Coordinates of C-alpha atoms and ligand atoms in Angstrom, one line a residue:
M1 CA -10.9 -24.6 -3.6
Y2 CA -8.8 -21.5 -3.7
D3 CA -6.9 -19.5 -6.2
V4 CA -3.3 -18.5 -5.7
I5 CA -1.8 -16.1 -8.1
T6 CA 1.8 -15.1 -7.8
D7 CA 2.3 -12.0 -9.7
K8 CA 5.7 -10.4 -10.0
S9 CA 4.5 -7.3 -11.8
S10 CA 1.1 -6.6 -10.3
E11 CA 0.8 -3.4 -12.3
S12 CA 1.2 -4.9 -15.7
D13 CA -2.1 -6.7 -15.7
A14 CA -4.1 -3.8 -14.4
P15 CA -6.1 -1.7 -16.9
S16 CA -4.5 1.5 -18.0
G17 CA -5.3 4.6 -16.0
C18 CA -5.1 4.8 -12.2
G19 CA -7.3 5.0 -9.2
P20 CA -10.2 2.8 -8.1
L21 CA -12.4 1.6 -11.0
L22 CA -15.5 1.2 -8.9
S23 CA -17.1 4.2 -7.3
A24 CA -17.8 4.3 -3.6
G25 CA -21.4 5.0 -2.4
S26 CA -20.0 8.1 -0.7
D27 CA -18.8 9.4 -4.1
D28 CA -22.2 10.9 -4.6
A29 CA -21.0 13.7 -2.3
K30 CA -18.3 14.6 -4.8
P31 CA -19.1 17.3 -7.4
L32 CA -20.0 15.9 -10.7
R33 CA -17.0 17.4 -12.4
Q34 CA -14.7 15.5 -10.0
Q35 CA -16.6 12.3 -10.7
I36 CA -16.0 12.9 -14.4
F37 CA -12.3 13.6 -13.9
E38 CA -11.9 10.5 -11.8
H39 CA -13.7 8.4 -14.2
V40 CA -11.5 9.6 -17.1
R41 CA -8.3 9.1 -15.0
A42 CA -9.3 5.6 -13.9
A43 CA -10.1 4.6 -17.5
G44 CA -6.9 6.1 -18.9
S45 CA -9.0 7.8 -21.6
A46 CA -12.8 8.0 -22.2
T47 CA -15.1 9.5 -24.8
R48 CA -17.9 11.9 -23.7
T49 CA -20.3 9.1 -24.5
D50 CA -18.5 6.8 -22.1
V51 CA -18.7 9.4 -19.4
T52 CA -22.4 10.0 -20.0
R53 CA -23.1 6.2 -19.8
A54 CA -20.8 5.5 -16.8
L55 CA -22.2 8.3 -14.6
G56 CA -25.7 8.3 -15.8
I57 CA -25.8 12.0 -16.7
S58 CA -27.1 13.8 -19.8
A59 CA -25.0 14.4 -22.9
G60 CA -25.5 18.1 -22.3
S61 CA -24.0 18.0 -18.7
A62 CA -21.1 15.9 -20.0
T63 CA -20.4 18.4 -22.7
T64 CA -20.6 21.5 -20.4
L65 CA -18.6 19.9 -17.5
T66 CA -15.8 18.4 -19.7
A67 CA -15.5 21.8 -21.4
D68 CA -14.9 23.3 -17.9
L69 CA -12.3 20.7 -17.1
I70 CA -10.5 21.3 -20.4
A71 CA -10.6 25.1 -19.8
A72 CA -9.2 24.5 -16.3
G73 CA -6.3 22.6 -17.9
L74 CA -7.1 19.3 -16.2
L75 CA -8.4 17.3 -19.2
R76 CA -7.5 17.4 -22.8
E77 CA -8.8 15.8 -26.0
V78 CA -6.9 12.8 -27.5
A79 CA -7.6 10.5 -30.4
G80 CA -10.0 7.8 -29.2
L81 CA -10.4 4.2 -30.5
P82 CA -11.3 4.1 -34.2
R83 CA -15.0 3.5 -34.8
E84 CA -16.0 0.5 -37.0
P85 CA -14.4 0.8 -40.5
G86 CA -16.4 3.1 -42.7
R87 CA -18.3 4.7 -39.9
G88 CA -16.8 8.1 -40.0
R89 CA -14.0 9.8 -38.1
P90 CA -12.5 8.2 -35.0
A91 CA -14.1 9.3 -31.7
V92 CA -12.5 12.0 -29.7
A93 CA -11.6 10.9 -26.2
L94 CA -10.6 12.8 -23.1
A95 CA -7.6 12.2 -21.0
V96 CA -6.0 13.8 -17.9
V97 CA -3.4 16.4 -18.6
P98 CA -0.5 14.6 -16.8
E99 CA 1.6 17.8 -16.2
A100 CA -1.4 19.6 -14.6
R101 CA -0.1 18.6 -11.1
Y102 CA 2.8 16.6 -9.7
V103 CA 3.0 14.8 -6.3
I104 CA 5.8 13.0 -4.4
G105 CA 5.2 9.8 -2.5
I106 CA 7.8 8.9 0.1
K107 CA 8.4 5.7 2.2
L108 CA 10.5 6.3 5.3
S109 CA 12.2 3.3 6.7
D110 CA 15.1 2.4 9.0
E111 CA 17.3 1.3 6.1
T112 CA 16.5 3.1 2.9
H113 CA 14.1 5.9 2.3
S114 CA 12.4 5.9 -1.2
A115 CA 10.5 8.5 -3.2
V116 CA 8.5 8.6 -6.4
L117 CA 7.5 11.6 -8.4
T118 CA 4.1 11.1 -10.1
D119 CA 2.1 13.2 -12.5
F120 CA -1.6 13.9 -12.3
A121 CA -2.5 10.9 -14.5
G122 CA -0.6 8.6 -12.0
H123 CA 2.4 7.9 -14.2
M124 CA 5.7 7.5 -12.3
V125 CA 8.0 10.2 -13.6
A126 CA 11.1 9.7 -11.4
D127 CA 12.2 7.7 -8.4
A128 CA 15.1 8.0 -5.9
T129 CA 16.4 6.2 -2.8
L130 CA 18.5 7.3 0.1
P131 CA 20.3 5.0 2.5
T132 CA 19.8 6.0 6.1
P133 CA 21.4 4.8 9.4
P134 CA 19.1 2.5 11.4
A135 CA 19.0 4.7 14.5
R136 CA 15.9 6.5 15.9
K137 CA 16.0 10.2 14.9
S138 CA 14.7 13.5 15.9
L139 CA 11.9 15.0 13.7
D140 CA 14.4 17.6 12.5
A141 CA 16.9 15.0 11.4
L142 CA 14.2 13.1 9.6
M143 CA 13.0 16.2 7.8
E144 CA 16.6 16.9 6.8
E145 CA 16.7 13.4 5.1
V146 CA 13.3 14.1 3.5
D147 CA 14.8 17.3 2.1
V148 CA 17.7 15.5 0.5
L149 CA 15.5 12.7 -0.9
M150 CA 13.0 15.2 -2.5
D151 CA 16.0 17.0 -4.1
L152 CA 17.2 13.7 -5.5
V153 CA 13.9 12.7 -7.0
L154 CA 13.2 16.2 -8.6
K155 CA 16.8 16.8 -9.8
D156 CA 16.9 14.2 -12.6
V157 CA 13.8 15.4 -14.3
G158 CA 14.6 19.1 -13.9
K159 CA 11.7 19.8 -11.5
A160 CA 11.7 22.0 -8.4
L161 CA 9.7 21.8 -5.1
A162 CA 7.6 24.6 -6.5
D163 CA 6.2 22.2 -9.1
V164 CA 4.9 19.8 -6.4
A165 CA 1.3 20.1 -5.3
A166 CA 1.4 17.7 -2.3
V167 CA 3.5 15.0 -0.7
G168 CA 2.4 11.7 0.8
I169 CA 4.5 9.9 3.4
G170 CA 4.1 6.3 4.6
M171 CA 6.1 5.1 7.6
S172 CA 5.9 2.4 10.2
G173 CA 4.4 2.9 13.6
I174 CA 1.2 4.4 14.9
V175 CA 0.4 7.2 12.5
D176 CA -2.7 9.4 12.7
N177 CA -3.7 10.4 9.2
D178 CA -6.5 12.7 10.4
T179 CA -4.3 14.9 12.5
G180 CA -1.0 14.4 10.7
T181 CA 0.8 13.3 13.9
V182 CA 2.8 10.3 14.8
P183 CA 2.0 9.0 18.3
W184 CA 4.8 6.4 18.0
S185 CA 7.2 5.2 15.3
P186 CA 10.3 3.1 15.4
L187 CA 12.0 5.8 13.2
L188 CA 11.5 8.7 15.7
S189 CA 13.1 9.3 19.0
D190 CA 10.1 11.3 20.3
R191 CA 6.5 10.4 20.8
D192 CA 3.5 12.4 19.6
T193 CA 5.4 14.1 16.8
A194 CA 3.5 16.7 14.7
I195 CA 5.1 15.7 11.4
E196 CA 2.6 17.4 9.1
R197 CA 3.0 20.8 10.8
A198 CA 6.8 20.5 10.7
F199 CA 6.7 19.5 7.0
V200 CA 4.4 22.4 6.0
D201 CA 6.4 24.9 8.0
R202 CA 9.6 23.8 6.4
F203 CA 8.6 23.2 2.7
G204 CA 5.3 25.1 2.3
I205 CA 3.7 22.1 0.6
P206 CA 0.7 20.1 2.0
L207 CA 1.6 16.7 3.5
H208 CA -0.5 13.6 4.0
V209 CA 0.9 10.9 6.2
D210 CA -0.2 7.3 6.9
N211 CA 1.2 4.1 8.2
D212 CA 3.0 1.8 5.8
A213 CA 0.3 -1.0 5.7
N214 CA -2.2 1.7 4.6
V215 CA 0.0 3.1 1.8
L216 CA 0.6 -0.4 0.6
T217 CA -3.1 -1.0 0.5
L218 CA -3.5 2.3 -1.4
A219 CA -0.9 1.0 -3.9
E220 CA -3.2 -2.0 -4.6
L221 CA -6.3 0.2 -4.7
W222 CA -4.9 2.7 -7.1
F223 CA -2.3 0.8 -9.2
G224 CA -2.8 -2.9 -8.6
A225 CA -5.3 -5.8 -8.3
G226 CA -7.5 -3.8 -5.8
R227 CA -8.6 -1.4 -8.6
T228 CA -11.5 -3.6 -9.6
M229 CA -12.4 -4.8 -6.1
S230 CA -14.8 -2.9 -3.7
D231 CA -13.9 -4.9 -0.6
F232 CA -10.5 -6.4 0.0
A233 CA -7.8 -6.8 2.6
V234 CA -4.0 -6.5 2.2
V235 CA -1.8 -8.4 4.6
T236 CA 2.0 -7.8 4.7
I237 CA 4.7 -9.5 6.6
E238 CA 7.8 -7.5 7.1
H239 CA 9.3 -6.2 10.3
G240 CA 5.8 -6.7 11.7
V241 CA 2.5 -8.1 10.4
G242 CA 0.5 -5.3 8.8
M243 CA -3.0 -5.1 7.4
G244 CA -5.0 -2.7 5.4
L245 CA -8.7 -3.0 4.6
V246 CA -10.7 -1.5 1.8
L247 CA -14.5 -1.3 2.4
D248 CA -16.8 0.1 -0.3
N249 CA -13.7 1.3 -2.4
R250 CA -12.2 3.3 0.4
L251 CA -9.5 2.6 2.9
F252 CA -10.9 1.9 6.3
R253 CA -8.8 3.6 9.0
G254 CA -11.0 3.0 12.0
S255 CA -12.4 5.7 14.2
R256 CA -9.1 7.2 15.2
G257 CA -7.6 7.6 11.7
M258 CA -4.9 5.1 12.3
G259 CA -5.2 1.6 11.0
L260 CA -5.6 -2.0 11.8
E261 CA -3.2 -4.1 13.9
L262 CA -3.6 -7.6 12.7
G263 CA -0.1 -8.4 14.0
H264 CA -1.1 -7.7 17.6
T265 CA -4.3 -9.8 17.6
K266 CA -3.7 -12.7 20.0
V267 CA -3.4 -16.2 18.7
Q268 CA -2.1 -17.9 21.9
L269 CA -2.8 -17.2 25.5
D270 CA 0.4 -16.6 27.5
G271 CA 2.3 -17.2 24.2
A272 CA 5.5 -15.9 22.7
L273 CA 6.7 -12.5 23.8
C274 CA 5.9 -9.8 21.2
R275 CA 8.0 -6.6 20.7
C276 CA 4.9 -4.7 21.9
G277 CA 5.5 -6.1 25.3
Q278 CA 2.4 -8.4 25.3
R279 CA 2.3 -12.2 24.8
G280 CA 0.8 -14.4 22.1
C281 CA 0.5 -11.8 19.3
L282 CA 0.4 -13.1 15.8
E283 CA 3.5 -11.1 15.0
A284 CA 5.5 -12.9 17.7
Y285 CA 5.2 -16.0 15.5
L286 CA 5.4 -14.5 12.1
A287 CA 7.4 -11.3 11.8
D288 CA 11.0 -11.4 10.6
Y289 CA 12.4 -10.8 14.1
A290 CA 10.3 -13.8 15.4
L291 CA 11.6 -16.1 12.7
A292 CA 15.2 -14.8 13.2
R293 CA 14.9 -15.6 16.9
E294 CA 14.1 -19.2 16.1
A295 CA 16.6 -19.3 13.2
A296 CA 19.5 -18.5 15.7
T297 CA 18.7 -21.7 17.5
A298 CA 18.1 -23.8 14.4
L299 CA 21.3 -22.7 12.7
H300 CA 23.3 -23.0 15.9
R301 CA 24.3 -19.4 15.9
N302 CA 25.7 -17.8 19.0
P303 CA 22.9 -15.4 20.1
R304 CA 25.6 -12.9 21.3
N305 CA 26.7 -12.7 17.7
L306 CA 23.5 -12.3 15.8
Q307 CA 23.4 -11.2 12.2
S308 CA 20.7 -8.8 11.1
P309 CA 17.2 -10.4 11.0
N310 CA 17.3 -10.1 7.2
A311 CA 20.5 -11.9 6.8
M312 CA 19.4 -14.5 9.3
L313 CA 16.1 -15.1 7.5
D314 CA 17.9 -15.4 4.1
A315 CA 20.2 -18.0 5.6
L316 CA 17.2 -19.9 7.2
F317 CA 15.4 -19.9 3.8
S318 CA 18.4 -21.3 2.0
Q319 CA 18.7 -24.0 4.6
A320 CA 15.0 -24.9 4.3
K321 CA 15.4 -25.1 0.5
A322 CA 18.4 -27.3 0.9
G323 CA 16.4 -29.7 3.0
N324 CA 17.3 -28.7 6.6
E325 CA 14.3 -30.1 8.5
A326 CA 14.7 -27.7 11.5
A327 CA 14.6 -24.7 9.1
R328 CA 11.6 -26.1 7.3
T329 CA 9.8 -26.7 10.5
I330 CA 10.2 -23.0 11.5
F331 CA 8.6 -21.8 8.2
R332 CA 5.9 -24.4 8.4
R333 CA 5.0 -23.4 11.9
A334 CA 5.0 -19.7 11.0
G335 CA 2.7 -20.7 8.0
R336 CA 0.2 -22.3 10.4
Y337 CA 0.0 -19.1 12.4
L338 CA -0.4 -17.2 9.2
S339 CA -3.4 -19.4 8.3
I340 CA -5.0 -18.6 11.7
G341 CA -4.5 -14.9 11.0
L342 CA -6.0 -15.1 7.5
S343 CA -8.9 -17.2 8.6
N344 CA -9.7 -14.6 11.3
V345 CA -9.6 -11.8 8.7
I346 CA -12.1 -13.8 6.5
Q347 CA -14.4 -14.5 9.4
L348 CA -14.5 -10.9 10.5
F349 CA -14.7 -9.0 7.2
D350 CA -15.7 -11.4 4.5
P351 CA -13.4 -9.8 1.9
G352 CA -13.6 -10.8 -1.8
L353 CA -9.9 -11.0 -1.9
I354 CA -6.9 -11.0 0.4
I355 CA -3.7 -9.8 -1.1
L356 CA -0.4 -10.9 0.5
S357 CA 1.7 -8.0 -0.6
G358 CA 5.0 -6.3 0.0
E359 CA 8.6 -6.5 -0.9
R360 CA 9.5 -9.7 0.9
M361 CA 7.0 -12.2 -0.5
Q362 CA 9.8 -14.6 -1.5
Y363 CA 9.5 -17.0 1.5
D364 CA 7.2 -19.2 -0.3
Y365 CA 6.9 -21.7 2.5
L366 CA 4.6 -19.2 4.2
Y367 CA 2.2 -19.3 1.3
A368 CA 2.4 -23.0 0.5
D369 CA -0.7 -24.9 -0.5
E370 CA -0.9 -26.5 3.0
V371 CA -1.1 -23.0 4.6
L372 CA -4.0 -22.1 2.4
A373 CA -5.7 -25.4 3.0
E374 CA -5.3 -25.0 6.7
M375 CA -6.8 -21.5 6.4
Q376 CA -9.8 -22.9 4.5
K377 CA -10.2 -25.6 7.2
L378 CA -10.3 -23.0 10.0
T379 CA -12.9 -21.0 8.2
L380 CA -16.6 -21.7 8.3
S381 CA -17.5 -22.3 4.7
D382 CA -21.1 -23.4 4.5
G383 CA -22.5 -21.9 1.4
R384 CA -19.7 -19.5 1.1
T385 CA -17.4 -19.0 -1.9
P386 CA -13.8 -19.4 -0.5
C387 CA -12.0 -16.2 -0.3
R388 CA -9.5 -15.6 -3.1
I389 CA -5.8 -15.2 -2.0
E390 CA -3.2 -13.5 -4.2
T391 CA 0.4 -13.0 -3.6
H392 CA 2.1 -9.9 -5.0
A393 CA 5.8 -9.4 -4.9
W394 CA 6.2 -5.7 -5.8
G395 CA 9.5 -3.9 -6.1
D396 CA 10.7 -1.8 -3.3
L397 CA 9.0 1.4 -4.6
V398 CA 5.5 0.0 -3.9
W399 CA 5.2 2.0 -0.6
A400 CA 6.3 5.2 -2.2
R401 CA 3.8 4.6 -5.0
G402 CA 1.1 4.0 -2.5
A403 CA 2.0 7.3 -0.8
T404 CA 1.6 9.1 -4.1
A405 CA -2.0 7.9 -4.1
L406 CA -2.5 9.6 -0.7
A407 CA -1.3 12.9 -2.2
L408 CA -3.1 12.4 -5.6
A409 CA -6.4 11.9 -3.8
A410 CA -6.0 15.0 -1.8
V411 CA -4.8 17.1 -4.7
T412 CA -7.7 15.9 -6.8
D413 CA -10.1 17.0 -4.0
T414 CA -8.5 20.4 -3.8
A415 CA -8.3 20.9 -7.6
L416 CA -11.9 19.8 -8.2
G417 CA -13.5 21.2 -5.1
G418 CA -14.5 18.0 -3.5
I419 CA -14.3 16.9 0.1
R420 CA -11.2 15.1 1.3
G421 CA -11.5 11.4 2.0
Ligands
LIG1 ZN1 2.2 -7.5 20.0

């Protein structure tokens, strides 16, 4: 019926190289040399013959354009796979020059910020984390923390800010990728913050910013299971319920450059109160604060004396595992709401795959067989192959890695003369 894969190391099964393996229809607008570069980077390494075949170009064009890319210091020749025994010298392949560009990806959060330094081939070179107080901050205070974090990630490998071609930031809230502004975020005390301008003024490096569900989706598209899929959705359950959608190999941000709010689609008229102020949102039944709210009652905790939602959820999960029926019921009920949300995603977008992704995928009651069976039952399935569901429990650097993809895509466009997208 359906296929559930729990993969603790999503990256290990992916082919070598990074970036989407399928090309988007709109890629035709990219210069041919950028298409060649991206093909080589996605494959890890490729011979000129591979390039000729994959892009449907002449051998002459492949030779001329790869010579340009080598002269520009972006590609280099490496030993390819040996030909059949006795058939002459091994083929010469091309690979990205990793040190041609470096980018930093950052995830800002209300507990711990994280950063990853990545080279132009997509390899993770260094990472760092910085604990932060959970209070809302001014943009200046947040930039101060970003400064410290970037120093940390560069210091260990002897790099400086001058070596960094661009930075990507993922953060929760309503984030406008097009304009580089943040209309609202739980991390910031002000609304309508011009984060990109503040960053560029301070550090003199281009910044690309997006919401955390989108950078998580980019992590799957560039480094995970999404690399081989042209249409897929990523659903993540953390503080809220986030969703990212890839259509025709590119992240769909809607008409306003922001993102999709699966968590605030309504699943109940006049239902539970959501933190957005409205009632009946999916998130009000599924997010960690919603479960913690019910956990306080089930575990007979004094509501005046509440632990953090995280600690409360962990306690609830242990109780459920130990056989506490009230605790189990809470997870089961949340799972049923999740099945409604997933079914709605399938009916609206018909994705080839839904990836349940993020750092907190350990509450397996939510992804139990009965949840997926319920999802299937709620979905019209006549003549339709059931949508595949995978669960990916990444480490806590996944968002920062996804943010490096934002920066890598932009730096690639700049370096190779394409258009941004
Ligand atoms: Zn809501």
